[in-house]
Short mmCIF file of C-alpha atoms in Angstrom, two decimals:
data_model
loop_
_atom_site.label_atom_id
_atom_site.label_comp_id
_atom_site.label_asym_id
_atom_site.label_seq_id
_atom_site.Cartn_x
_atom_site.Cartn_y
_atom_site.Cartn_z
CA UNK A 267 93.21 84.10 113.57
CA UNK A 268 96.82 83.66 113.21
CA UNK A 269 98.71 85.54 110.66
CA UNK A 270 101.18 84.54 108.04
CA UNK A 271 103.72 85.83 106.72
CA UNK A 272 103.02 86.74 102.61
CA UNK A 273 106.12 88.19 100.61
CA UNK A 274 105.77 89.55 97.19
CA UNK A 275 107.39 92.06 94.91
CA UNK A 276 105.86 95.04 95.36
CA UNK A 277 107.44 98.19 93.03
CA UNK A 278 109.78 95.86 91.50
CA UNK A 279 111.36 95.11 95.16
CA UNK A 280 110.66 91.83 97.13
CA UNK A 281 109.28 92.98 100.52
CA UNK A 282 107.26 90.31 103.26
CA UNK A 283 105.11 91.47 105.44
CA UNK A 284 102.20 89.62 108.43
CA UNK A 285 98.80 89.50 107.40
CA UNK A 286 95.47 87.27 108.92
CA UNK A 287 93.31 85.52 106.83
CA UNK A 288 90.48 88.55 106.94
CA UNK A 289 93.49 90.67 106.29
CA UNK A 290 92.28 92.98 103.02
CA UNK A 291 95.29 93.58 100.69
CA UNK A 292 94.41 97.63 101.12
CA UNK A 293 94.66 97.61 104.28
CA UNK A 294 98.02 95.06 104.43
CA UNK A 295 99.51 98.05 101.80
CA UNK A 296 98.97 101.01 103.72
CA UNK A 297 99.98 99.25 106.97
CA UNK A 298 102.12 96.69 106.66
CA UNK A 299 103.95 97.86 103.63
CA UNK A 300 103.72 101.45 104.53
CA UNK A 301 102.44 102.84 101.12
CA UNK A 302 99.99 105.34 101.88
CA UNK A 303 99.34 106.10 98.51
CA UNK A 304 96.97 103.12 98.04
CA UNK A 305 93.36 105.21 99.28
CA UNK A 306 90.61 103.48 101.06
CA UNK A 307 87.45 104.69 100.33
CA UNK A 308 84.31 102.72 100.55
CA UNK A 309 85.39 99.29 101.45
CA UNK A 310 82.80 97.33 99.55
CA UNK A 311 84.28 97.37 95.88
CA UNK A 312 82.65 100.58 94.55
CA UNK A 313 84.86 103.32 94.56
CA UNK A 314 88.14 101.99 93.11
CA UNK A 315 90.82 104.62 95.30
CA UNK A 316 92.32 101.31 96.43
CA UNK A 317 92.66 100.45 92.43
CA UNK A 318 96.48 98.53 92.22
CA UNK A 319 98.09 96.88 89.70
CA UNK A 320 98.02 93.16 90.33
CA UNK A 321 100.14 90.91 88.51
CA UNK A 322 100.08 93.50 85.73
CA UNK A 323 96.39 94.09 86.13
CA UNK A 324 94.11 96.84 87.67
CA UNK A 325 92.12 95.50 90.74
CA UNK A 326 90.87 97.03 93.97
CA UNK A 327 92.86 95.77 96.31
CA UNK A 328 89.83 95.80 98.98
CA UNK A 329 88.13 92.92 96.81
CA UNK A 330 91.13 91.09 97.46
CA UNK A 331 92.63 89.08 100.61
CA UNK A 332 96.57 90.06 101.27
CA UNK A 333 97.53 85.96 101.89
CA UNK A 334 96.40 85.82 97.86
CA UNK A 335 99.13 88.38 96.89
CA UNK A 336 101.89 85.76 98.24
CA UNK A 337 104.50 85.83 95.53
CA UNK A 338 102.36 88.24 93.20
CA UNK A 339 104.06 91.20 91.36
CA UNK A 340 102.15 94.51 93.23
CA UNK A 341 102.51 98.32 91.43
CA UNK A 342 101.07 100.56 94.08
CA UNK A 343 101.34 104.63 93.21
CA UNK A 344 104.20 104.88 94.42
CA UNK A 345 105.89 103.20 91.82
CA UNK A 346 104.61 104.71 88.76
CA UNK A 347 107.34 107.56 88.48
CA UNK A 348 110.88 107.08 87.75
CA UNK A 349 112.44 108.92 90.48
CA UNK A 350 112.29 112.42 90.45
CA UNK A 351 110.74 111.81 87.02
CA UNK A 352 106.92 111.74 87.20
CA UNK A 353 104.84 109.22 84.69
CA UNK A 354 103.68 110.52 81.63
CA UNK A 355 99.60 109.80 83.54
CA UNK A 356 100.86 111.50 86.60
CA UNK A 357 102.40 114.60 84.31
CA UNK A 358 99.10 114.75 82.36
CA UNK A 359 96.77 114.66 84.98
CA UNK A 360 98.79 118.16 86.77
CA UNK A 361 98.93 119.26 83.88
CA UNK A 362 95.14 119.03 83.23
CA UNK A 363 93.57 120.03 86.32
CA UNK A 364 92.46 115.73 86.56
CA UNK A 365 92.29 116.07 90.29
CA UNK A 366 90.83 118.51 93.05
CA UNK A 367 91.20 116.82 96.86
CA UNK A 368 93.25 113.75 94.92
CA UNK A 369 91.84 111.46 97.37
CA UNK A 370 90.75 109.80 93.99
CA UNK A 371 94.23 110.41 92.46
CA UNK A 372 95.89 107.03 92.69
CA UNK A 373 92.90 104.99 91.72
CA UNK A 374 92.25 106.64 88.91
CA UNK A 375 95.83 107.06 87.89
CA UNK A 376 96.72 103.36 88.20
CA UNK A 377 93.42 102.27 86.27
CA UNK A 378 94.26 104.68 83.67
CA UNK A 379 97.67 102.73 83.54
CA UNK A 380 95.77 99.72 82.92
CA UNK A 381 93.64 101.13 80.04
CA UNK A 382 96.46 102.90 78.36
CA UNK A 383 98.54 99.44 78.38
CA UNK A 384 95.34 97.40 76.62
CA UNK A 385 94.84 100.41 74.43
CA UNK A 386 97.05 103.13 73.89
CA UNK A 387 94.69 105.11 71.66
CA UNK A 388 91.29 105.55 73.30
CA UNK A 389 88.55 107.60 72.65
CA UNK A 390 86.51 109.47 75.01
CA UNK A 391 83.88 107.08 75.34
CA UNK A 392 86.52 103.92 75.88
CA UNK A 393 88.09 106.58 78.68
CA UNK A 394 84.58 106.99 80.17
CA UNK A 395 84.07 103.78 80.04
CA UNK A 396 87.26 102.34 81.21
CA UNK A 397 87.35 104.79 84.55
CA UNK A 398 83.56 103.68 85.18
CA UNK A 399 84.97 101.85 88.47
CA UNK A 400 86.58 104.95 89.90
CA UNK A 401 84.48 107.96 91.72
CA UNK A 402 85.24 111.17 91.82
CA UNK A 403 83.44 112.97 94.43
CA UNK A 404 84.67 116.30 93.79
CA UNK A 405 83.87 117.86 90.96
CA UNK A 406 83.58 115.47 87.86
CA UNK A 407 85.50 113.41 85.45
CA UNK A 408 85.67 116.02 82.01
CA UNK A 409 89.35 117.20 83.22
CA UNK A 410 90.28 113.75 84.33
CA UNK A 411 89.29 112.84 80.36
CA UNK A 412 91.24 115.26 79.49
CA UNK A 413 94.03 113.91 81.89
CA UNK A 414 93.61 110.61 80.69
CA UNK A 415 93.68 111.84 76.81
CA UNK A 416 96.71 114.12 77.20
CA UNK A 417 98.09 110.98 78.81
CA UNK A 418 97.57 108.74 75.66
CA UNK A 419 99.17 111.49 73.59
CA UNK A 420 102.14 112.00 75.57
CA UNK A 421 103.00 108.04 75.92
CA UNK A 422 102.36 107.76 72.27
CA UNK A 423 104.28 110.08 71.31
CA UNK A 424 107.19 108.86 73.34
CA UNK A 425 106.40 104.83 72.21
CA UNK A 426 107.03 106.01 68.13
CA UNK A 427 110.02 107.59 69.59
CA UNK A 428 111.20 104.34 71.33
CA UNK A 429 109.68 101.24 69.67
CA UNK A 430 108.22 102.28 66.86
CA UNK A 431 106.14 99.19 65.31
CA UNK A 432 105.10 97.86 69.03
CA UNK A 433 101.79 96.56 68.72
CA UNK A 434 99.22 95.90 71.39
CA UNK A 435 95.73 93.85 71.68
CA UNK A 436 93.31 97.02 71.43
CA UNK A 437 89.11 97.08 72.92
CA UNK A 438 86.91 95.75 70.13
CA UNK A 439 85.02 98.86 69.47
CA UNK A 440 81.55 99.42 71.13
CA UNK A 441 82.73 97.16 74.08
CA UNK B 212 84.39 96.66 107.45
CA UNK B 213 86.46 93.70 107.57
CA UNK B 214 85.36 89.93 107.56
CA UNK B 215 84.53 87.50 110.44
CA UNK B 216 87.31 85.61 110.75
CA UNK B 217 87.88 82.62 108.78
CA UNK B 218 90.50 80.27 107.91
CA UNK B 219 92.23 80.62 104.27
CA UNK B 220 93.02 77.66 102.26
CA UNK B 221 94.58 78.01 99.46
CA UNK B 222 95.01 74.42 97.23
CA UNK B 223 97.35 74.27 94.48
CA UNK B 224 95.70 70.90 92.91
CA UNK B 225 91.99 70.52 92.32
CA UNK B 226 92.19 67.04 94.38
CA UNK B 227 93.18 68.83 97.29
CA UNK B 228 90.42 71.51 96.74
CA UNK B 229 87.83 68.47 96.76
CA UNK B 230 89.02 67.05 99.85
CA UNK B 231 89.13 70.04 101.47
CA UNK B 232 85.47 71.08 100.60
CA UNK B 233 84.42 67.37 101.78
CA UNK B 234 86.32 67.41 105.17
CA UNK B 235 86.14 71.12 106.60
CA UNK B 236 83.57 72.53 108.33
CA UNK B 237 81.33 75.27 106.58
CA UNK B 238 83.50 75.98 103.28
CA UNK B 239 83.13 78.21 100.98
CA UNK B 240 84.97 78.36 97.58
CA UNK B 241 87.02 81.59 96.90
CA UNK B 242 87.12 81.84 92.76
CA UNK B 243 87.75 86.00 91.94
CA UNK B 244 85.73 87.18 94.92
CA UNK B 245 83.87 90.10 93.55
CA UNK B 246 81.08 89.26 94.90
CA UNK B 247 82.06 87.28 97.78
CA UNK B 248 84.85 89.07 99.16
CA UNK B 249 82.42 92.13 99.68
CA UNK B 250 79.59 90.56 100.96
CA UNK B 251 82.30 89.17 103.70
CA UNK B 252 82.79 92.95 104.60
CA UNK B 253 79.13 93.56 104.74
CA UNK B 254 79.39 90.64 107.36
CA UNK B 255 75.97 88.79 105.05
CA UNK B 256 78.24 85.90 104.23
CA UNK B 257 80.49 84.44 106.82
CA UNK B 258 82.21 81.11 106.31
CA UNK B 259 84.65 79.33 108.50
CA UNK B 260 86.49 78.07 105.85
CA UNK B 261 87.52 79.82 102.78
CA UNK B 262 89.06 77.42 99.79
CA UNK B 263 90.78 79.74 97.16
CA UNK B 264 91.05 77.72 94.02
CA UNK B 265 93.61 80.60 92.55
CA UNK B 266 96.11 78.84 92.93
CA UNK B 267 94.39 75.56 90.94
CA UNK B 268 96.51 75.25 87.88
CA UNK B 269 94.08 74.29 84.62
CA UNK B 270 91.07 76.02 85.51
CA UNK B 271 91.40 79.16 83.39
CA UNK B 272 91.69 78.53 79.28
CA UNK B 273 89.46 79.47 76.49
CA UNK B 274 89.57 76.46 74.20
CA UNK B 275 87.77 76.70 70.94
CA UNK B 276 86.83 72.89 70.23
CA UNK B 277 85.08 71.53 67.61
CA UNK B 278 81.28 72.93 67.86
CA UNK B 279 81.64 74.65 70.78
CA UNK B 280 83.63 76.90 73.19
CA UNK B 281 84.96 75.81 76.63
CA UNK B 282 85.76 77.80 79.48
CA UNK B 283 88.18 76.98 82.37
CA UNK B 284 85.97 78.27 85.37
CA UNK B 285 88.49 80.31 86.88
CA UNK B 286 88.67 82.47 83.08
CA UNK B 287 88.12 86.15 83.90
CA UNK B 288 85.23 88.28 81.98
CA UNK B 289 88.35 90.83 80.69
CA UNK B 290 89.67 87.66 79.35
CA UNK B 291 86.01 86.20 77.61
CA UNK B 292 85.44 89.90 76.68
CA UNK B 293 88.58 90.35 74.80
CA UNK B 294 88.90 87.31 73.29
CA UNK B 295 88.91 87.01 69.35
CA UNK B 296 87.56 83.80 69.78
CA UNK B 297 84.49 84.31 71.54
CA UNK B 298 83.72 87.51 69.76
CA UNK B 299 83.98 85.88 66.57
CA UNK B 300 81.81 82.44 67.73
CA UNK B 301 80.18 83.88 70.49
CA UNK B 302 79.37 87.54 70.32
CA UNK B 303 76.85 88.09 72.48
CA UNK B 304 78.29 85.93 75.64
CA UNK B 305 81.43 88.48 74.37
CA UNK B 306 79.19 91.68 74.56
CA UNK B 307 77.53 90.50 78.10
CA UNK B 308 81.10 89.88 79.56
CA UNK B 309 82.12 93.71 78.48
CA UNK B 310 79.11 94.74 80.50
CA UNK B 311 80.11 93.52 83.94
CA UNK B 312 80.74 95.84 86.48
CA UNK B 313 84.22 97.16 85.63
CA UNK B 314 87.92 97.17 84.89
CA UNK B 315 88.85 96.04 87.95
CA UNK B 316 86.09 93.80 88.58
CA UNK B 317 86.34 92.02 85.35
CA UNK B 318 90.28 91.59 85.94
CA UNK B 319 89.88 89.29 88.80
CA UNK B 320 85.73 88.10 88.66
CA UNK B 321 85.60 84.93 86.33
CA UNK B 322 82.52 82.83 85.08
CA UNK B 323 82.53 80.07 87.08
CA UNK B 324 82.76 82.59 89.81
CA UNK B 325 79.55 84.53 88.76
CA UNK B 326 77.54 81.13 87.95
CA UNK B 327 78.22 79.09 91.33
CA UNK B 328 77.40 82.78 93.07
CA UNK B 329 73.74 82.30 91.05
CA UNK B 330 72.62 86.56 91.63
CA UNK B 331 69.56 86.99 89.54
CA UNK B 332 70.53 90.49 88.42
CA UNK B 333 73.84 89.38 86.95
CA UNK B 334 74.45 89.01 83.25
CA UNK B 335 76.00 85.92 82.17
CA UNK B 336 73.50 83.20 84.01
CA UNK B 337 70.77 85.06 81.95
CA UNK B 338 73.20 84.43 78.69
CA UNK B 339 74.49 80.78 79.61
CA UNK B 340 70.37 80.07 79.99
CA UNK B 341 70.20 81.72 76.21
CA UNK B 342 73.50 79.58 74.99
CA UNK B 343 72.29 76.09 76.29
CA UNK B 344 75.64 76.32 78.31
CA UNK B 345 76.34 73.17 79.92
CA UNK B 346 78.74 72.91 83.67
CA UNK B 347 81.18 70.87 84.54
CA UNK B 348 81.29 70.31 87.78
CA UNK B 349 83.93 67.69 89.98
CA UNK B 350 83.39 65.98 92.78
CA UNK B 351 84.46 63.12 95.31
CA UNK B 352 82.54 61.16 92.70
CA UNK B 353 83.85 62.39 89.81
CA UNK B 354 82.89 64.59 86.70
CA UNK B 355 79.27 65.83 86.16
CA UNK B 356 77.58 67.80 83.69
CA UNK B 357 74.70 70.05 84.43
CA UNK B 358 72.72 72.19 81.80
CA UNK B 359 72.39 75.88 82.85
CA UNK B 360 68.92 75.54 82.41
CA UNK B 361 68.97 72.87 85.31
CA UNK B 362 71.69 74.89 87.17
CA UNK B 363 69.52 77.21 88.83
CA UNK B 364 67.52 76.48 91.70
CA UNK B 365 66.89 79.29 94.18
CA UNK B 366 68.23 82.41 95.57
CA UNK B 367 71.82 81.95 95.39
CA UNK B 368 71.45 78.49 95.05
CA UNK B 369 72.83 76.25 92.36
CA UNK B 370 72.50 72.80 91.98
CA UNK B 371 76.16 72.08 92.73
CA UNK B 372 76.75 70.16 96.00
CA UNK B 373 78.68 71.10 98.86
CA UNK B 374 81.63 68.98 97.98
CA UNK B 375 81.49 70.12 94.25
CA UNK B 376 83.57 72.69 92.13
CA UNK B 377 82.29 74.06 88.72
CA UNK B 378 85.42 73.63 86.69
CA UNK B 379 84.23 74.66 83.11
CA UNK B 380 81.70 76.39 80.99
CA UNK B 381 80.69 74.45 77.92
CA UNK B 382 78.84 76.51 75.56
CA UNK B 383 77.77 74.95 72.02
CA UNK B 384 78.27 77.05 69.03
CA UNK B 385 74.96 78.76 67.53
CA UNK B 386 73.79 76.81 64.74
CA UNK B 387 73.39 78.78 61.38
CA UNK B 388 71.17 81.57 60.90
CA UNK B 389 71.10 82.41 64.13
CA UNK B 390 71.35 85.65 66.32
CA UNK B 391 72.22 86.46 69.87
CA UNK B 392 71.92 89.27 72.01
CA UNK B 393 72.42 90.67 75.69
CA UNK B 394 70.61 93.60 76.80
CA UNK B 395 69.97 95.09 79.70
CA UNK B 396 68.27 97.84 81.58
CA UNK B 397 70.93 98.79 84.65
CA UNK B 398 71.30 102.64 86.36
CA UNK B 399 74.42 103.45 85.99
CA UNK B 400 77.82 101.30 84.35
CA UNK B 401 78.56 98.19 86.06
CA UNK B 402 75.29 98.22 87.76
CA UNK B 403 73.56 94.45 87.94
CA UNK B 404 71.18 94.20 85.67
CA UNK B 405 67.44 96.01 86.91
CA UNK B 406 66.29 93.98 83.85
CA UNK B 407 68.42 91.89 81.42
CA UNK B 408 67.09 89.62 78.54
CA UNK B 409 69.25 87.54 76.39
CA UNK B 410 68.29 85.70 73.29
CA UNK B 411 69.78 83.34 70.56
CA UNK B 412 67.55 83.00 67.90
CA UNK B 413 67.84 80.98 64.88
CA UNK B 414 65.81 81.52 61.76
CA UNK B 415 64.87 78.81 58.76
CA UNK B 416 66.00 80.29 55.03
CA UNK B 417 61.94 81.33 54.60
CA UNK B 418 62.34 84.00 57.65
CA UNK B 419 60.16 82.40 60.14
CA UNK B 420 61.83 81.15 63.08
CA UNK B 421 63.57 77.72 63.71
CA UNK B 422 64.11 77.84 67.43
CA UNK B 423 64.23 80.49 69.77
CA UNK B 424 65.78 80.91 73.97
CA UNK B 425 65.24 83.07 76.04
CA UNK B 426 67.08 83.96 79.44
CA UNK B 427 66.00 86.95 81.74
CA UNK B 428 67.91 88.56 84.66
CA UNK B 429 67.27 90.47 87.65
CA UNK B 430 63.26 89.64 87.68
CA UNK B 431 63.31 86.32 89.92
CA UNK B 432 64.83 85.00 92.50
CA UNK B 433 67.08 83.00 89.63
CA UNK B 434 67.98 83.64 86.18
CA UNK B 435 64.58 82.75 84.26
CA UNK B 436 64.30 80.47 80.72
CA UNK B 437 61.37 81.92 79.12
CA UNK B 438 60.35 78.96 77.84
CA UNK B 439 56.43 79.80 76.60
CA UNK B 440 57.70 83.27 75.10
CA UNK B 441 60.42 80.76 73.01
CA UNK B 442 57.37 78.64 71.90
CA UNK B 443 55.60 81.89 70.94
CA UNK B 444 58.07 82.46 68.54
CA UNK B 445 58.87 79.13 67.31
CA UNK B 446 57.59 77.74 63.95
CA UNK B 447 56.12 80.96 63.03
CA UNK B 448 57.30 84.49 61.38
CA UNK B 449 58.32 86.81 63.51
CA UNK B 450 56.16 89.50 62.75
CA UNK B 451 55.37 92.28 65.10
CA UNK B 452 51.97 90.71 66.38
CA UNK B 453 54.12 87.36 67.20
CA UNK B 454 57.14 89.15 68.49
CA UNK B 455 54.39 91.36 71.36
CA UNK B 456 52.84 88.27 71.91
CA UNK B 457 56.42 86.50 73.01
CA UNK B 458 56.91 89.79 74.72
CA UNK B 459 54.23 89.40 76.68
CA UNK B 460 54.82 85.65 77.34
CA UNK B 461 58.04 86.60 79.13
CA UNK B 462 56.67 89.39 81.17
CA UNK B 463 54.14 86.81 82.40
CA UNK B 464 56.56 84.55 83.70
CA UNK B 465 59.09 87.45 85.05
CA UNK B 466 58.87 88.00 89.06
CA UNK B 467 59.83 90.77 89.51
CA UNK B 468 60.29 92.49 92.81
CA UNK B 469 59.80 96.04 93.92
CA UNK B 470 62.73 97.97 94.83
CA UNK B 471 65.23 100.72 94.96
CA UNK B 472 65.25 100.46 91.13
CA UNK B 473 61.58 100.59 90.42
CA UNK B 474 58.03 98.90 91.11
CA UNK B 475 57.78 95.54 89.50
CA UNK B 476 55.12 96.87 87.40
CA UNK B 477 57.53 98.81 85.80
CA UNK B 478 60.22 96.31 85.62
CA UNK B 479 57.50 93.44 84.17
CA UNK B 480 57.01 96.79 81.56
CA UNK B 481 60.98 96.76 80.88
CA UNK B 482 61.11 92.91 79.86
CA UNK B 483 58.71 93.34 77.58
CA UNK B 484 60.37 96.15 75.99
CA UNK B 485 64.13 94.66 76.13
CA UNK B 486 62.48 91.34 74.81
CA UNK B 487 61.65 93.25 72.48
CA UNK B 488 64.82 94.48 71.89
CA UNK B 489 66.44 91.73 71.78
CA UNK B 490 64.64 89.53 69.62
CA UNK B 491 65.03 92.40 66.73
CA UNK B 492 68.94 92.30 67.23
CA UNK B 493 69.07 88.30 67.08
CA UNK B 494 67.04 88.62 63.77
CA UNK B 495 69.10 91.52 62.36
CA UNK B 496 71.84 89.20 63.34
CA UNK B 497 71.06 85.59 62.14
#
């Protein structure tokens, strides 16, 4: 099949790349784009290290052909930090231990993004539940909870700091 | 593991979709792909022609009209599941929609998407049967409307035709006194359901029940209405004898088959016990 030429923003920077039809938006990341952050781990949807933030929502970007990303808005790993400056996620989860081979790393890190953004405030259970399509096949998730949690406090401490009456949509609880 | 190849359309009215349904050879529509776009990979499904409707402005809304709630088909689950809406008017098509798969799958799978691809062991089908949903489906010919209950015909088979596109989920608003619930049985989060039953059941001011439905997953080859376990109930109080003998009713009509997740014995054990289940939340409920 021919390919076609898809251009999108991808860390806040418009960049075009070739992809075919079959073309899986992991595999269009890592090699057309270059960002070998993005993981590839099981292919068929279960293991979320290919989790990216789509048009300012976590998917895995193996569920999802590379033509559909024409013109989206892509946040791969490698554009969480600010520089130099790590993300208050990616500070948490050294700090806590929240990764061992960190083959997981990005996938969790990015869908933890995701969950912080619809709820800034979550407890363990909402964590659990919100990192349910991301495996770890090191060790176990308890210090990536903790990662996560740490994560929550350090962002919300920094959001009173900056805006201090911002208000998001939060999970219903029990969902 | 990477798809045959295919071609890619991707239409940016719902015209064009049509005619490209009616005039290619072997099409398939693309809606969020979480369950198509892997079973690509696993090379079980392999079109020719691929016709994303992403791009189809108007197909994903939540509109809360007067006695009932619509659904553009392309509407995610994160979006059903976090809207105040359907939590308030809907709560248990709310509840099932937090229950599929996961973050990332409910970001991107929608409900028309999960209806048209008709698995068994998935959860809303089971809760549409439970809701009276109704489809909206257009075609060369125009608009049609097909109850869920009617919806389901086989294995991965709906009763939309080839040159059709489910557009939008109808779903009526429960009448008073009435209770609905999703549960389900699964292995581990985001599983498909190993056995789901939902129910919506509505109660008269004496207690005994007005109306009852019934919708099972993951023990046929379709979603299943449990229509004589719904007449067990009907017109009569729900007391524990009536509620084991609805139980019962819906185990008889289950099919289920034996697999990784257990012997159908087992399974036809489990829909008695979430039918159960269920029928005790509806009435706590309603």
């Amino acid at each position: 099949m021919p390919t076609k030429q898809v251009t999108l923003t991808v860390n806040g920077q418009k960049q075009t790349g070739r992809a075919e039809p079959r073309t899986l938006l992991s595999y269009f990341i890592r090699e057309e784009l270059g960002l070998t952050g993005t993981h590839i781990g099981c292919i068929v949807g279960r293991c979320g290290a290919c989790s990216v933030i789509l048009n300012g929502k976590v998917v895995k970007s193996c569920m999802v052909f590379a033509q559909q990303a024409e013109g989206a808005e892509l946040m791969t790993i490698e554009g969480l930090a600010d520089g130099p400056k790590l993300h208050p996620i990616q500070e948490a989860f050294w700090e806590k231990h929240g990764l061992q081979c960190g083959y997981c790393t990005p996938g969790m890190i990015l869908t933890a993004f995701d969950l912080l953004n619809d709820n800034p405030d979550p407890s363990e259970a909402e964590i659990r539940e919100g990192i349910s399509g991301n495996l770890c096949m090191c060790t176990g998730y308890v210090n990536i909870v903790e990662s996560v949690k740490a994560a929550a406090d350090k962002m919300g401490r920094s959001r009173k700091k900056a805006i201090p009456s911002r208000s998001r949509r939060s999970r219903r609880p029990g969902a | 593991m990477i798809p045959k190849p295919f071609e890619l359309h991707s239409p940016t009215t719902l015209r064009e979709a049509l005619s490209l349904l009616k005039r290619l050879d072997d099409p398939k529509v693309l809606a969020g792909g979480q369950s198509l776009v892997p079973l690509m990979k696993l090379r079980l499904v392999s079109p020719a022609n691929l016709v994303d409707i992403g791009n189809v402005p108007g197909l994903s809304y939540i509109n809360e009209a007067k006695g009932r709630l619509l659904f553009g088909s392309m509407t995610t689950h994160d979006d059903v599941a976090e809207s105040l809406a359907v939590a308030k008017r809907c709560q248990v098509l709310s509840e099932a929609a937090s229950l599929i798969g996961d973050r990332q799958v409910r970001n991107r799978g929608t409900i028309g998407g999960t209806v048209c691809h008709a698995d068994p062991a998935a959860d809303i089908p089971a809760v549409l049967l439970a809701l009276d949903a109704r489809l909206r489906a257009a075609g060369p010919r125009g608009k049609r409307t097909i109850r869920a209950k009617d919806f389901f015909k086989d294995l991965f088979t709906t009763a939309l035709r080839k040159d059709e596109i489910l557009i939008e989920v109808e779903v009526p608003d429960l009448p008073p006194r009435t209770g609905g619930a999703y549960l389900k049985l699964h292995r581990g989060k985001g599983d498909l359901a190993t056995v789901g039953v939902a129910a919506a059941i509505t109660l008269e001011r004496s207690g005994a029940c007005k109306e009852a439905r019934l919708g099972l997953a993951g023990v046929g080859l379709t979603p299943i209405r449990a229509e004589k376990a719904e007449r067990a109930l009907e017109g009569r109080k729900p007391t524990g004898a009536v509620i084991a003998e609805a139980c019962e009713q819906a185990a008889k009509i289950a099919r289920p088959a034996s697999d990784i997740m257990g012997p159908a014995d087992y399974k036809r054990e489990m829909v008695k016990v979430y039918t159960k289940r269920a029928i005790e939340t509806c009435m706590e409920r309603a």
